[in-house]
Tab-separated table of C-alpha atoms and ligand atoms in Angstrom:
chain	number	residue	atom	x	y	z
A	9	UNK	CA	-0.078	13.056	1.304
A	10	UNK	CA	2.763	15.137	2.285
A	11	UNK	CA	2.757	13.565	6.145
A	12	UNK	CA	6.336	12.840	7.048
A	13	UNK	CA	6.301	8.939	7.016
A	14	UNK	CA	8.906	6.149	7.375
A	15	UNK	CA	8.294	3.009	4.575
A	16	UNK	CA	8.457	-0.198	6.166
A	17	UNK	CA	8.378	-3.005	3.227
A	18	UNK	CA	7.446	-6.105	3.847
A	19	UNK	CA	8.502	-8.898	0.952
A	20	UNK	CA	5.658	-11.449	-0.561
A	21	UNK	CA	2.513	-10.384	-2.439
A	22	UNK	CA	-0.772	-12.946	-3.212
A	23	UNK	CA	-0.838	-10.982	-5.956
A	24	UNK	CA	0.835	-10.407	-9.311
A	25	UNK	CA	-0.685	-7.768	-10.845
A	26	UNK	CA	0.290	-7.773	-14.513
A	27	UNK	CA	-2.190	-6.286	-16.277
A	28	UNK	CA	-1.202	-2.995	-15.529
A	29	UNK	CA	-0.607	-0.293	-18.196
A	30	UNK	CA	-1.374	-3.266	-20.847
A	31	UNK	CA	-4.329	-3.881	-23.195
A	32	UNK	CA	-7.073	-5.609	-21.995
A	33	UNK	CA	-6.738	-9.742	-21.455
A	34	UNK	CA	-2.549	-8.789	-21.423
A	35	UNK	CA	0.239	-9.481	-19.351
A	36	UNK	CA	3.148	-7.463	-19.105
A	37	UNK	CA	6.549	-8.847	-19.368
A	38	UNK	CA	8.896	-6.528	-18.637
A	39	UNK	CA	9.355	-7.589	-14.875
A	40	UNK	CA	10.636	-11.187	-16.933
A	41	UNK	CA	13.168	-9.775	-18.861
A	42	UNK	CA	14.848	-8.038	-15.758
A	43	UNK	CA	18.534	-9.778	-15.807
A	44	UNK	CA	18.774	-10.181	-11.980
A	45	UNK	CA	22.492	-11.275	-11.921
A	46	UNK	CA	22.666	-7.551	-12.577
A	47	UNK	CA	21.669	-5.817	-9.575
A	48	UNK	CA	23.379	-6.274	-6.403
A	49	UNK	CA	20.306	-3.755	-4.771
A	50	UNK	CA	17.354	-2.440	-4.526
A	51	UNK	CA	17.866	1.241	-5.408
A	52	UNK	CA	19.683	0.072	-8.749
A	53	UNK	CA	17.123	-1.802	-9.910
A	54	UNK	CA	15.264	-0.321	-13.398
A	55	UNK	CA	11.736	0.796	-13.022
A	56	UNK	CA	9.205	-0.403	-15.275
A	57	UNK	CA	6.295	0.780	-17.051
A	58	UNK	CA	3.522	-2.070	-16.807
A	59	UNK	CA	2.304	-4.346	-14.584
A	60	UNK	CA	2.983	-4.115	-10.855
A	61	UNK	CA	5.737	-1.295	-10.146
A	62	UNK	CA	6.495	-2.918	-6.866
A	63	UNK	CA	7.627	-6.510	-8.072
A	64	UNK	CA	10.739	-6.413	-6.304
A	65	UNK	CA	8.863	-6.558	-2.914
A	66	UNK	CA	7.258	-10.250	-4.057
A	67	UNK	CA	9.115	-11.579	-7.222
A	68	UNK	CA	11.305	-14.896	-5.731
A	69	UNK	CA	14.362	-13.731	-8.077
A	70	UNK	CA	14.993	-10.649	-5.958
A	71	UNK	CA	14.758	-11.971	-2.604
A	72	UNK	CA	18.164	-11.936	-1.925
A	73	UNK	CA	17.861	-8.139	-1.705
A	74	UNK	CA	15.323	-8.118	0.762
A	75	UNK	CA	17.296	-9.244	3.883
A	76	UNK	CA	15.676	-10.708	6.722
A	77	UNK	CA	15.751	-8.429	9.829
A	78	UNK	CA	15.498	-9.348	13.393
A	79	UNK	CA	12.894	-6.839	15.264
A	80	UNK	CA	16.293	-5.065	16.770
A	81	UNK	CA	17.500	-3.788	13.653
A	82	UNK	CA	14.644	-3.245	12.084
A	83	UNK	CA	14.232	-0.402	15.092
A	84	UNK	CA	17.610	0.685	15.010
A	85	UNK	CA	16.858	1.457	10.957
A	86	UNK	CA	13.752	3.463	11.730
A	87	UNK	CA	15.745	5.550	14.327
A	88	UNK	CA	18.368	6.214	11.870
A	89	UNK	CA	15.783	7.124	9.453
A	90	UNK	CA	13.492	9.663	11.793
A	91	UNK	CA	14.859	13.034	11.476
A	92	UNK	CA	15.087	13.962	15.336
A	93	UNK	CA	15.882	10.239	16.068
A	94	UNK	CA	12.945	9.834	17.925
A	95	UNK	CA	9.112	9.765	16.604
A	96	UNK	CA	7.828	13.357	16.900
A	97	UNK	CA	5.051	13.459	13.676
A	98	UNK	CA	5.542	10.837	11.846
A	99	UNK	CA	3.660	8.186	10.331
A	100	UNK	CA	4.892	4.574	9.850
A	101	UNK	CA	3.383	2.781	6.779
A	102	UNK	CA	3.610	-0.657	6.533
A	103	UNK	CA	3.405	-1.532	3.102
A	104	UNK	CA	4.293	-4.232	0.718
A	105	UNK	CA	4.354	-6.307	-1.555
A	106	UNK	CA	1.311	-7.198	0.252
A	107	UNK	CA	1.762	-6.452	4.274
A	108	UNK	CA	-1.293	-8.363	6.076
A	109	UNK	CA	-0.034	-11.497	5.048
A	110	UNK	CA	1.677	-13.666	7.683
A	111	UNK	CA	3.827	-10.623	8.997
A	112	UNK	CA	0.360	-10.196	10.790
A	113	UNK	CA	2.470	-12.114	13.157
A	114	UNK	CA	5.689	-10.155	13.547
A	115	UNK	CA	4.086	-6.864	14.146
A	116	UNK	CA	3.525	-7.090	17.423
A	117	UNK	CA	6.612	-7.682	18.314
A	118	UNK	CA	8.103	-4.490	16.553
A	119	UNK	CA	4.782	-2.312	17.704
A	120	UNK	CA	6.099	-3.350	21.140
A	121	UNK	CA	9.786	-2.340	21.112
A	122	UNK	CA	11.070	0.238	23.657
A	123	UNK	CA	11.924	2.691	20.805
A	124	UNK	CA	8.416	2.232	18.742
A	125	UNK	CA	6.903	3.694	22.395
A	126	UNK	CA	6.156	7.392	21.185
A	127	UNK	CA	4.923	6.007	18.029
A	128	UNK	CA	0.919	7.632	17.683
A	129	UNK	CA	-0.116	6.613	13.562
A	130	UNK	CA	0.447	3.554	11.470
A	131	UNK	CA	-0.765	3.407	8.108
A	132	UNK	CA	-1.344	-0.715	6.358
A	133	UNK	CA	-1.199	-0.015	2.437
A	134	UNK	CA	-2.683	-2.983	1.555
A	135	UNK	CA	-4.912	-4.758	-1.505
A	136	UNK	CA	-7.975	-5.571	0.782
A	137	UNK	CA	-8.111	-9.316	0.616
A	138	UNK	CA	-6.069	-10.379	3.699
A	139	UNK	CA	-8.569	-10.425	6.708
A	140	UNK	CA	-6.814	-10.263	10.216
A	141	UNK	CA	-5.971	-13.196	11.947
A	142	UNK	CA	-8.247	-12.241	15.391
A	143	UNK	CA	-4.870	-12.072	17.564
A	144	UNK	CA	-3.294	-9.098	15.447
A	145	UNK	CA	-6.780	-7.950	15.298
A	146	UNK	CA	-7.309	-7.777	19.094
A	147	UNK	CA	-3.929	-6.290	19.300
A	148	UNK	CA	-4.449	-3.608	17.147
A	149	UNK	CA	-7.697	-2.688	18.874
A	150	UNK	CA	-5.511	-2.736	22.281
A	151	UNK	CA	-2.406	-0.833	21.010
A	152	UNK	CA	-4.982	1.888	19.598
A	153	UNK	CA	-6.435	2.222	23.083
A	154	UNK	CA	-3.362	2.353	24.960
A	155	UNK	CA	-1.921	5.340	22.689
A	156	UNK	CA	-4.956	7.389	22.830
A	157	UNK	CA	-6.727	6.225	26.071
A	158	UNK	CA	-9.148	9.352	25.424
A	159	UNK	CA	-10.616	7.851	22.549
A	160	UNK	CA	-9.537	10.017	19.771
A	161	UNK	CA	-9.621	7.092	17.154
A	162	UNK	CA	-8.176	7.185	13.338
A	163	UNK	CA	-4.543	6.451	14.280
A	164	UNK	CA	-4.930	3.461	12.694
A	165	UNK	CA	-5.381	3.757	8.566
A	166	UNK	CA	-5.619	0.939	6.315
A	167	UNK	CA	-4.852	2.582	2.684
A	168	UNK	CA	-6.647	-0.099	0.645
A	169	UNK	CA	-6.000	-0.657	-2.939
A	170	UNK	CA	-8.287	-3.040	-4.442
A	171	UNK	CA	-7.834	-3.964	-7.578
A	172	UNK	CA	-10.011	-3.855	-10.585
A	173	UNK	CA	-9.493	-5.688	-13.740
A	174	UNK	CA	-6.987	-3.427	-15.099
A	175	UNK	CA	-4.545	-4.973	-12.812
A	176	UNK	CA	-5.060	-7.980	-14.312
A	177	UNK	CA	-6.597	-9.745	-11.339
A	178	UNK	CA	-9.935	-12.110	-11.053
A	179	UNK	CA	-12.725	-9.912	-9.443
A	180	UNK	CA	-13.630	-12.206	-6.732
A	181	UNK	CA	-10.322	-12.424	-5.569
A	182	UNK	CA	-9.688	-8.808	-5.565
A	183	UNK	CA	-12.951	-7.168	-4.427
A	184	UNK	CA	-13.186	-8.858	-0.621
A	185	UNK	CA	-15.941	-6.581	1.139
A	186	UNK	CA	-16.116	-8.063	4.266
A	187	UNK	CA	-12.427	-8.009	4.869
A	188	UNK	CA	-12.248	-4.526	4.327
A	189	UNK	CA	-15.224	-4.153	6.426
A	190	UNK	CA	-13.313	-5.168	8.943
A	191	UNK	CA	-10.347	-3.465	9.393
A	192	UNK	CA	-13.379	-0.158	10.134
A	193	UNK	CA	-13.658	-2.334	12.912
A	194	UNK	CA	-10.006	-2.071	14.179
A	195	UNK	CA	-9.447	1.951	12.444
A	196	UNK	CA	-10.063	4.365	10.034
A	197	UNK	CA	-10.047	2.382	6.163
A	198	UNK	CA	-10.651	4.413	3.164
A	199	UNK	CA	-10.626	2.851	-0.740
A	200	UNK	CA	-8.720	3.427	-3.535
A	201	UNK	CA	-9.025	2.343	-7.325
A	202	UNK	CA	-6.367	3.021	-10.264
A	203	UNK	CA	-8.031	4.106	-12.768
A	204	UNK	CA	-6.696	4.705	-16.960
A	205	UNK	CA	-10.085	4.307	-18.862
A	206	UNK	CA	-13.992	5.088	-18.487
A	207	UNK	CA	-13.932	1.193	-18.212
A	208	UNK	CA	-11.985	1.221	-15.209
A	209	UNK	CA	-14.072	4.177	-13.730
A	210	UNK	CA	-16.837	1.607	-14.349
A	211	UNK	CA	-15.761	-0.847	-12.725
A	212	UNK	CA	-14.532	1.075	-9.862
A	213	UNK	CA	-18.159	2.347	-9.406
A	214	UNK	CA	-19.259	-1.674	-9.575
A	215	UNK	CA	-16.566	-2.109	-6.980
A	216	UNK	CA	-17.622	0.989	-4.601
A	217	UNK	CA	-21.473	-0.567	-4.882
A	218	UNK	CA	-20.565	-3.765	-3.580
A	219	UNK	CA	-18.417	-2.484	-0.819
A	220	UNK	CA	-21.092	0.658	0.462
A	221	UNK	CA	-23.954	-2.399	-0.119
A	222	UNK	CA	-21.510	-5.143	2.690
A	223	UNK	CA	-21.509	-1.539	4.899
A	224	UNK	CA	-18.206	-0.346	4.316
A	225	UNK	CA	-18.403	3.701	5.385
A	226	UNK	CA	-15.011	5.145	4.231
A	227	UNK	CA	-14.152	7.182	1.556
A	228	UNK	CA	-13.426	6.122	-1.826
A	229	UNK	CA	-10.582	8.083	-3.986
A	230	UNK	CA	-9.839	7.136	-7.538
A	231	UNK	CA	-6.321	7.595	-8.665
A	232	UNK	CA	-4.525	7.627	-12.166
A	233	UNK	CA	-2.334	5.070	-13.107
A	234	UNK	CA	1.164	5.959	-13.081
A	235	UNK	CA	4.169	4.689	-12.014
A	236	UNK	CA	6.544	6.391	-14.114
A	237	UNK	CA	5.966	10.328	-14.919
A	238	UNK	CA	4.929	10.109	-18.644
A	239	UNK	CA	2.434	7.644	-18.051
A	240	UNK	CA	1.028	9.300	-14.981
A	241	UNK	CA	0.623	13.009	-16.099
A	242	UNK	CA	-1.264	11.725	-19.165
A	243	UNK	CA	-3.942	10.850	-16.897
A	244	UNK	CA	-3.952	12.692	-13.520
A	245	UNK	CA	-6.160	15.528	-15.058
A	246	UNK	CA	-8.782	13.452	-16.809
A	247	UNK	CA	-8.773	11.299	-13.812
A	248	UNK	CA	-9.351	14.172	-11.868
A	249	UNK	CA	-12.483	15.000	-13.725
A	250	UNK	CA	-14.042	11.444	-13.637
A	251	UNK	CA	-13.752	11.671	-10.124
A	252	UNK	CA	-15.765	14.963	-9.915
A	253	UNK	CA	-17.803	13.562	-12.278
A	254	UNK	CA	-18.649	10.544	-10.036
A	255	UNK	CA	-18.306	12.141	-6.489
A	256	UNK	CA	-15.584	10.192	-5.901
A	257	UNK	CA	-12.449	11.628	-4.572
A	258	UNK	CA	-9.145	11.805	-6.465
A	259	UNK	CA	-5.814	10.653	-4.757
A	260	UNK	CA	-2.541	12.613	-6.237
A	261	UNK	CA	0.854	10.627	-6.435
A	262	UNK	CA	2.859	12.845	-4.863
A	263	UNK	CA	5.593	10.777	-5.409
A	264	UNK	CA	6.006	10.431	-8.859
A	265	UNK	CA	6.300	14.538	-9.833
A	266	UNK	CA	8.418	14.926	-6.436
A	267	UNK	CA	11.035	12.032	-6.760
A	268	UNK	CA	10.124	10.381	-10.832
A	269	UNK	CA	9.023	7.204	-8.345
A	270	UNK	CA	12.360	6.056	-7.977
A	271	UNK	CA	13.137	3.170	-5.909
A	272	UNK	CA	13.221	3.902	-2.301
A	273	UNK	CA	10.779	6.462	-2.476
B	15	LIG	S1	-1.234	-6.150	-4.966
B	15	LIG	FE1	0.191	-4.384	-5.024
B	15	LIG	S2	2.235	-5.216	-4.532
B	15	LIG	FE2	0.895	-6.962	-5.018
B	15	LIG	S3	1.278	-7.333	-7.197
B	15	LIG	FE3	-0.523	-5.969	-7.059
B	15	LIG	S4	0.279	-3.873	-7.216
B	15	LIG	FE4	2.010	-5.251	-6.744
């Protein structure tokens, strides 16, 4: 939190995630009763309250305001973006929708551009069930070594939400082990679970067991659920104390108090 980062969104999820915010065995609808015709981009679009609050990055219907960028522009953008026009210390975070799906194969491509060359820390946000196709893999582990030739290691996080339950998804698709095992193999990986009730916590603690028991060494943060401000402050604190109740860390969402999680941010 609070590292100066540039968002790179990838569109397309494996996931839907609707349970979020909802009672237990429900499925929010709000994301449904978006009228698309209405929105002509991104930023506009409304926020909602359940389910996942990143459906424009997967949902078919909003597509068209995704555009597809050659590996030129998508450079150019990030140059715009970087405040000195150049990468001094900031982070790129590849995120999604779900970003280790096939994109896997564009990356290197964009890792490799003249102007990505002073690049040093790239951050996956990703839901922990997309292994790495050995190609990316083996790239990863070279572009790592080729920044920091000394061996100083971490520069590569994957930020992996897995999701319990709550999000509405079927355990064994959601709590994949040995693929997060794997990316320890390629950098640094650490956990995180969104969490509303003790029954989440629960589960979360199920979840951590199985991952420490397959060998996975990271760390392991809990986080409230949250995307909108009056949901998320009625949980931070208590989720906050389950954490220190569990030794489990607790993840902030900077985000939402800084900019209300508006699009874009
Ligand atoms: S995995 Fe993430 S992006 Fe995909 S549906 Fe779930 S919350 Fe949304």
């Amino acid at each position: 939190m609070g590292v100066p980062s540039v968002f790179l969104r990838t569109f397309g999820c494996n996931f839907t995630c609707d349970g979020f915010g909802m009672p237990p065995g429900e499925a929010s609808q709000e994301r449904h009763a978006i009228k698309i015709a209405d929105y002509k981009t991104y930023n506009d679009l409304p926020l909602v309250k359940s389910g996942c609050d990143s459906f424009a990055s997967w949902m078919p219907e909003f597509k068209h305001l995704s555009p597809m960028l050659t590996t030129d522009a998508i450079a150019d953008r990030i140059m715009e973006i970087l405040p000195h026009g150049e990468w001094r210390d900031e982070h790129l975070v590849i995120t999604g929708g779900e970003p280790l799906l096939g994109w896997q194969r564009a990356y290197p491509d964009l890792l490799a551009h003249a102007k990505m060359k002073n690049l040093k820390e790239i951050t996956f946000e990703t839901n922990g069930t997309q292994p790495l196709a050995p190609k990316f893999k083996e790239y990863l582990q070279a572009w790592n070594q080729a920044q920091f030739p000394h061996g100083a290691g971490g520069e590569i996080t994957f930020s992996v939400s897995a999701k319990l339950p709550c999000s509405g998804e079927n355990w064994e698709d959601a709590i994949r082990p040995e693929v997060v095992c794997e990316y320890e193999q390629v950098g640094y990986a650490y956990l995180k679970f969104v969490v509303a009730t003790e029954v989440d916590v629960a589960d979360a603690l199920e979840a951590s067991a199985e991952y420490r028991a397959a060998g996975f060494r990271g760390p392991i943060y809990l986080m409230p659920v949250g995307g909108v401000e009056s949901v998320y402050t009625l949980n931070n604190r208590r989720v906050a104390e389950l954490a220190m109740r569990h030794g489990l860390r607790y993840s902030d969402r900077l985000q939402v108090p800084l900019f209300r999680n508006a699009w874009g941010t």
